[in-house]
Coordinates of C-alpha atoms and ligand atoms in Angstrom, one line a residue:
M6 CA 117.9 109.8 107.0
K7 CA 114.2 110.0 108.3
I8 CA 111.9 108.4 106.0
G9 CA 108.1 108.2 106.6
F10 CA 106.1 104.9 105.9
I11 CA 102.3 104.5 105.8
G12 CA 100.9 100.8 105.2
L13 CA 102.6 98.2 107.0
G14 CA 100.9 95.0 105.6
I15 CA 102.2 91.9 104.1
M16 CA 104.7 94.0 102.1
G17 CA 105.2 97.2 104.0
K18 CA 106.4 95.6 106.9
P19 CA 109.6 93.9 105.4
M20 CA 110.2 97.1 103.6
V21 CA 110.3 99.1 106.7
R22 CA 112.7 96.5 108.4
N23 CA 115.0 96.9 105.4
L24 CA 115.1 100.6 105.7
L25 CA 116.1 100.1 109.4
K26 CA 118.7 97.6 108.7
A27 CA 120.3 100.1 106.3
G28 CA 120.4 102.6 109.1
H29 CA 117.5 104.9 108.6
E30 CA 115.3 106.3 111.1
V31 CA 111.7 105.1 109.9
I32 CA 108.5 106.7 111.0
V33 CA 105.6 104.5 110.7
Y34 CA 101.7 104.7 110.5
D35 CA 99.0 102.1 109.8
V36 CA 95.0 102.2 110.6
I37 CA 95.8 98.8 112.4
N38 CA 97.9 99.4 115.3
A39 CA 98.9 95.8 115.9
N40 CA 100.9 96.3 112.3
I41 CA 102.6 99.4 114.0
K42 CA 103.5 97.5 117.4
A43 CA 105.1 94.8 115.2
L44 CA 107.6 97.1 113.9
I45 CA 108.3 99.2 117.1
T46 CA 110.4 96.3 118.2
D47 CA 112.7 96.6 115.3
G48 CA 113.2 100.0 115.9
A49 CA 110.7 102.1 114.0
I50 CA 109.0 105.0 115.6
E51 CA 105.3 105.3 115.9
A52 CA 103.1 108.0 114.2
G53 CA 99.3 108.7 115.2
S54 CA 98.3 109.6 111.4
S55 CA 99.7 110.3 107.9
R56 CA 99.6 113.9 108.8
E57 CA 101.9 113.4 111.5
V58 CA 104.2 111.3 109.3
A59 CA 104.4 114.1 106.7
E60 CA 105.0 116.9 109.4
Q61 CA 108.1 114.8 110.5
C62 CA 109.7 113.8 107.4
N63 CA 110.9 115.1 104.0
L64 CA 110.5 111.6 102.3
I65 CA 107.3 109.4 102.8
I66 CA 106.5 106.2 101.3
T67 CA 103.1 104.6 100.9
M68 CA 102.2 100.8 100.4
L69 CA 98.4 100.5 100.5
P70 CA 96.0 98.3 98.9
N71 CA 94.3 100.4 96.1
S72 CA 93.6 103.8 94.7
P73 CA 91.1 104.9 97.0
H74 CA 93.4 104.4 100.0
V75 CA 96.1 106.1 98.5
K76 CA 93.7 109.2 98.0
T77 CA 92.6 108.8 101.5
V78 CA 95.9 108.8 103.0
V79 CA 97.3 111.7 100.7
L80 CA 94.5 114.1 99.9
G81 CA 92.0 113.3 103.0
E82 CA 91.6 114.3 106.6
N83 CA 94.5 114.1 108.6
G84 CA 96.5 113.2 105.3
V85 CA 100.1 113.6 104.2
L86 CA 99.3 116.9 102.1
E87 CA 98.0 118.2 105.5
G88 CA 101.1 117.8 107.2
A89 CA 103.8 118.0 104.2
K90 CA 106.2 120.7 103.6
E91 CA 107.4 122.1 100.3
G92 CA 109.9 119.9 98.3
T93 CA 108.6 116.7 100.2
I94 CA 109.1 113.6 98.2
L95 CA 106.4 111.1 98.1
I96 CA 107.1 107.6 96.9
D97 CA 103.7 105.7 96.4
M98 CA 104.7 102.0 96.0
S99 CA 101.0 100.8 96.0
S100 CA 99.8 99.2 92.9
I101 CA 96.7 101.4 91.7
A102 CA 95.1 102.5 88.7
P103 CA 97.3 104.7 86.7
Y104 CA 95.2 107.8 86.2
A105 CA 94.6 107.7 90.3
S106 CA 98.7 108.3 90.6
Q107 CA 98.2 111.2 87.9
E108 CA 95.4 112.8 90.1
V109 CA 97.2 112.7 93.3
Y110 CA 100.6 113.6 91.5
K111 CA 98.4 117.0 90.3
A112 CA 97.3 117.6 94.0
C113 CA 100.6 116.9 95.3
K114 CA 102.1 119.6 92.8
T115 CA 99.5 122.4 94.1
K116 CA 101.2 121.9 97.8
G117 CA 105.0 121.9 96.1
V118 CA 105.2 118.0 97.1
R119 CA 107.1 115.8 94.5
M120 CA 105.6 112.2 93.7
I121 CA 106.6 109.1 91.6
D122 CA 104.7 106.0 91.5
A123 CA 106.9 102.9 92.3
P124 CA 105.1 99.8 92.4
V125 CA 106.7 96.7 93.0
S126 CA 106.7 92.9 91.9
G127 CA 108.3 90.0 93.7
G128 CA 105.7 89.8 96.5
E129 CA 106.4 88.9 100.3
P130 CA 109.7 86.7 99.8
K131 CA 111.8 89.6 97.4
A132 CA 110.3 92.0 100.0
I133 CA 112.0 90.3 103.0
D134 CA 114.9 89.9 100.9
G135 CA 115.2 93.4 99.6
T136 CA 115.1 92.2 95.8
L137 CA 111.8 93.7 94.7
S138 CA 111.5 94.8 91.2
I139 CA 110.4 98.6 91.2
M140 CA 108.5 100.0 88.3
V141 CA 108.6 104.1 88.3
G142 CA 106.8 106.8 86.8
G143 CA 107.7 110.2 87.4
E144 CA 110.3 113.2 86.8
E145 CA 113.8 112.0 86.3
D146 CA 115.4 114.2 88.8
V147 CA 113.2 113.1 91.7
F148 CA 113.8 109.3 90.6
N149 CA 117.7 109.7 90.6
E150 CA 117.1 111.5 94.0
V151 CA 115.6 108.7 95.6
Y152 CA 117.2 105.8 93.5
D153 CA 119.4 104.6 96.3
I154 CA 116.7 104.4 98.8
L155 CA 114.6 102.3 96.1
M156 CA 117.5 99.9 96.0
I157 CA 117.4 99.3 99.5
M158 CA 114.2 97.6 99.0
G159 CA 114.7 96.5 95.4
G160 CA 116.9 94.5 93.2
S161 CA 116.2 96.8 90.4
A162 CA 114.4 100.1 89.8
V163 CA 113.3 101.2 86.2
L164 CA 112.2 104.6 85.3
C165 CA 109.1 103.6 82.6
G166 CA 107.9 106.9 81.9
D167 CA 105.9 109.8 83.1
I168 CA 103.6 109.7 86.3
G169 CA 101.3 106.5 86.1
A170 CA 104.1 104.9 84.0
G171 CA 105.1 102.6 87.0
N172 CA 101.5 101.7 87.7
T173 CA 100.7 101.2 83.9
T174 CA 103.8 98.8 83.8
K175 CA 102.5 97.0 86.9
L176 CA 99.2 96.1 85.4
A177 CA 101.1 94.7 82.6
N178 CA 102.7 92.7 85.0
Q179 CA 99.5 91.5 86.8
V180 CA 98.0 90.5 83.4
I181 CA 100.8 88.4 82.7
V182 CA 101.0 86.6 86.2
A183 CA 97.3 86.0 86.2
L184 CA 97.3 84.4 83.0
N185 CA 100.4 82.3 83.7
I186 CA 99.0 81.0 86.8
A187 CA 95.7 80.2 84.8
A188 CA 97.5 78.4 82.3
V189 CA 99.7 76.6 84.5
S190 CA 96.4 75.4 86.5
E191 CA 94.9 74.1 83.4
A192 CA 97.9 72.4 82.2
F193 CA 98.7 70.8 85.4
M194 CA 95.0 69.7 85.9
L195 CA 95.3 67.8 82.5
S196 CA 98.3 66.0 83.1
T197 CA 97.0 64.9 86.6
K198 CA 93.6 64.1 85.3
A199 CA 95.7 62.0 82.8
G200 CA 97.4 60.1 85.2
V201 CA 100.9 61.8 85.1
N202 CA 102.2 63.0 88.4
P203 CA 102.4 66.8 88.7
L204 CA 106.0 67.0 90.1
K205 CA 107.3 64.7 87.2
V206 CA 105.6 67.1 84.9
F207 CA 107.0 70.2 86.5
N208 CA 110.9 68.8 86.7
A209 CA 110.3 67.8 83.1
I210 CA 108.9 71.4 81.5
K211 CA 110.4 73.8 83.9
G212 CA 113.7 74.5 82.2
G213 CA 112.2 74.4 78.5
L214 CA 110.1 77.2 76.8
A215 CA 106.8 76.7 79.2
G216 CA 109.1 77.3 82.2
S217 CA 108.5 80.7 84.2
T218 CA 109.2 82.4 87.5
V219 CA 105.4 82.0 88.1
M220 CA 105.6 78.1 87.5
N221 CA 108.7 77.8 89.9
A222 CA 106.9 79.6 92.3
K223 CA 103.5 78.5 92.5
V224 CA 103.7 74.8 91.5
P225 CA 105.3 73.8 94.6
M226 CA 102.5 75.6 96.6
I227 CA 99.8 74.0 94.3
T228 CA 101.1 70.5 94.7
E229 CA 101.3 70.8 98.5
G230 CA 97.9 72.3 98.6
N231 CA 99.3 75.6 100.2
F232 CA 97.2 78.2 99.4
N233 CA 98.5 80.7 102.1
P234 CA 98.8 84.3 100.9
G235 CA 101.6 85.5 99.6
F236 CA 99.4 87.5 97.1
K237 CA 95.9 87.2 97.9
I238 CA 93.1 86.5 95.1
D239 CA 91.1 89.7 96.1
L240 CA 94.1 92.2 95.6
H241 CA 94.7 90.4 92.0
I242 CA 90.7 91.0 91.4
K243 CA 91.8 94.9 92.3
D244 CA 94.7 94.8 89.7
L245 CA 92.6 93.2 87.0
N246 CA 89.7 95.7 87.6
N247 CA 92.4 98.6 87.1
A248 CA 93.9 96.7 84.2
I249 CA 90.6 96.3 82.5
E250 CA 89.4 100.0 83.2
T251 CA 92.7 101.4 81.9
G252 CA 92.6 99.1 78.7
H253 CA 89.0 100.4 77.9
N254 CA 90.1 103.9 78.3
V255 CA 93.0 103.5 76.2
G256 CA 91.4 101.1 73.5
S257 CA 93.1 98.0 74.2
P258 CA 91.0 94.7 74.6
L259 CA 91.9 92.5 77.1
P260 CA 89.7 89.3 76.5
L261 CA 91.9 86.7 78.3
T262 CA 92.1 89.0 81.2
A263 CA 88.3 89.4 81.1
L264 CA 88.4 85.5 81.6
A265 CA 91.0 85.3 84.3
M266 CA 88.9 88.0 86.3
E267 CA 85.8 85.8 86.0
I268 CA 88.0 82.8 87.5
L269 CA 89.0 85.1 90.1
Q270 CA 85.5 86.3 90.9
T271 CA 84.2 82.6 91.1
L272 CA 87.1 81.7 93.8
H273 CA 86.1 85.1 95.8
A274 CA 82.5 84.1 95.7
D275 CA 83.2 81.0 96.9
G276 CA 85.0 82.2 100.0
C277 CA 88.5 81.9 98.7
G278 CA 89.3 85.7 98.3
Q279 CA 92.1 85.4 101.1
D280 CA 94.0 82.7 99.5
D281 CA 97.2 83.1 97.5
H282 CA 96.3 84.0 93.8
C283 CA 97.7 80.3 92.9
G284 CA 94.4 79.4 94.4
I285 CA 93.2 79.6 90.8
A286 CA 94.3 76.0 90.8
K287 CA 91.1 75.5 93.0
Y288 CA 88.7 76.7 90.3
Y289 CA 90.0 73.2 88.0
E290 CA 89.9 71.3 91.3
K291 CA 86.2 72.3 91.8
L292 CA 85.5 71.7 88.1
T293 CA 87.2 68.2 88.0
G294 CA 86.5 66.9 91.6
T295 CA 90.4 66.3 91.2
E296 CA 93.4 68.0 93.3
I297 CA 96.5 68.7 91.6
R298 CA 99.0 67.3 94.4
K299 CA 102.5 65.3 94.2
Ligands
NAD11 P1 98.0 94.5 103.0 O1 96.6 94.5 102.9 O2 98.7 93.2 103.6 O3 98.5 95.9 103.4 C1 98.1 97.0 103.2 C2 98.1 98.0 104.9 O4 97.8 99.3 104.4 C3 97.1 97.2 105.7 O5 98.1 97.0 106.9 C4 96.1 98.1 106.1 O6 95.8 98.5 107.3 C5 96.7 99.4 105.5 N1 96.0 100.7 105.3 C6 95.0 100.7 104.5 N2 94.2 101.7 104.7 C7 95.1 102.8 105.3 C8 94.8 104.0 105.7 N3 93.9 104.6 105.2 N4 96.0 104.4 106.3 C9 96.9 103.8 106.7 N5 97.0 102.5 106.7 C10 96.3 101.7 105.8 O7 98.5 94.5 101.4 P2 100.1 94.1 100.8 O8 99.9 92.8 100.3 O9 100.9 94.7 101.8 O10 99.9 95.0 99.7 C11 100.2 96.5 99.4 C12 100.2 97.0 97.9 O11 101.3 96.3 97.4 C13 98.9 96.8 97.3 O12 98.6 97.7 96.4 C14 99.5 95.3 96.5 O13 98.7 95.1 95.3 C15 101.0 95.4 96.3 N6 101.6 94.4 96.1 C16 101.7 92.9 97.1 C17 102.4 92.0 96.9 C18 102.1 90.7 97.5 O14 102.5 89.7 97.3 N7 101.4 91.0 98.9 C19 102.9 91.7 95.8 C20 103.2 93.1 94.9 C21 102.9 94.2 95.0

């Protein structure tokens, strides 16, 4: 099948490679030319704009930073809707605000383009392995039609509800991840300051109730002082902004998320926005003048 893919960053690149490995022809576009070139050697075909991608493909995947980028790529000049044929399916796998998914869906509908939102969890390692958790919003027949394609990139794909439900689910995921990293950082600083080696603490508690996928992934990074992204602090700020805005719209207070947001904002102001989100540990390290290291 011929598949269009727009947004070739940390996540997009390995997702394209998995589609290529599964035997699909992939037409790619990104505003950063080096990201396109990195995939040409793997067999992807370059397009000159999002519009050109849409002119050539009946299935288009977008993997972009946030709502404004998705609106530009789909609704903007030289965008997907300028080139798409009626019946085309757009799978937006970016993590964006649910209301933005609904807005883009409505614009797509006027052109006969079908759309689902399908953000992911799992980060770069699972994008490489093709085992992402995919949370989907949209119509069931469209979900069923693209299920096999989603499962090339994912280990699971769950239809959560109507358009926007995928991104609502992703916001819940991001709230839990941010608070979990903050809890892990706070607790591991406590044990470090009290003189207990953080790796001993990790090994002792990871199999108990406090254990988590976040703890397993992030404690080894923190104790090695490895804050290379991964998932960047600035992207997590974007997700918590979307969560807080959505929470206000639907009447669901998020006091702990607001606190995590201020920790992330402090790190951003301190020049750490491009660090991995496990850099939340650095917030505690700056407060105490102590590093959490093995
Ligand atoms: P990234 O910044 O590495 O990649 C985004 C890509 O989009 C960049 O290559 C950028 O040049 C491109 N882009 C931006 N505007 C464009 C436009 N107008 N036209 C074409 N290309 C454009 O981000 P990422 O880490 O790959 O994340 C992508 C999405 O996936 C985000 O919504 C993020 O929140 C989500 N996500 C990321 C991770 C992770 O661990 N990195 C995990 C889960 C979900």
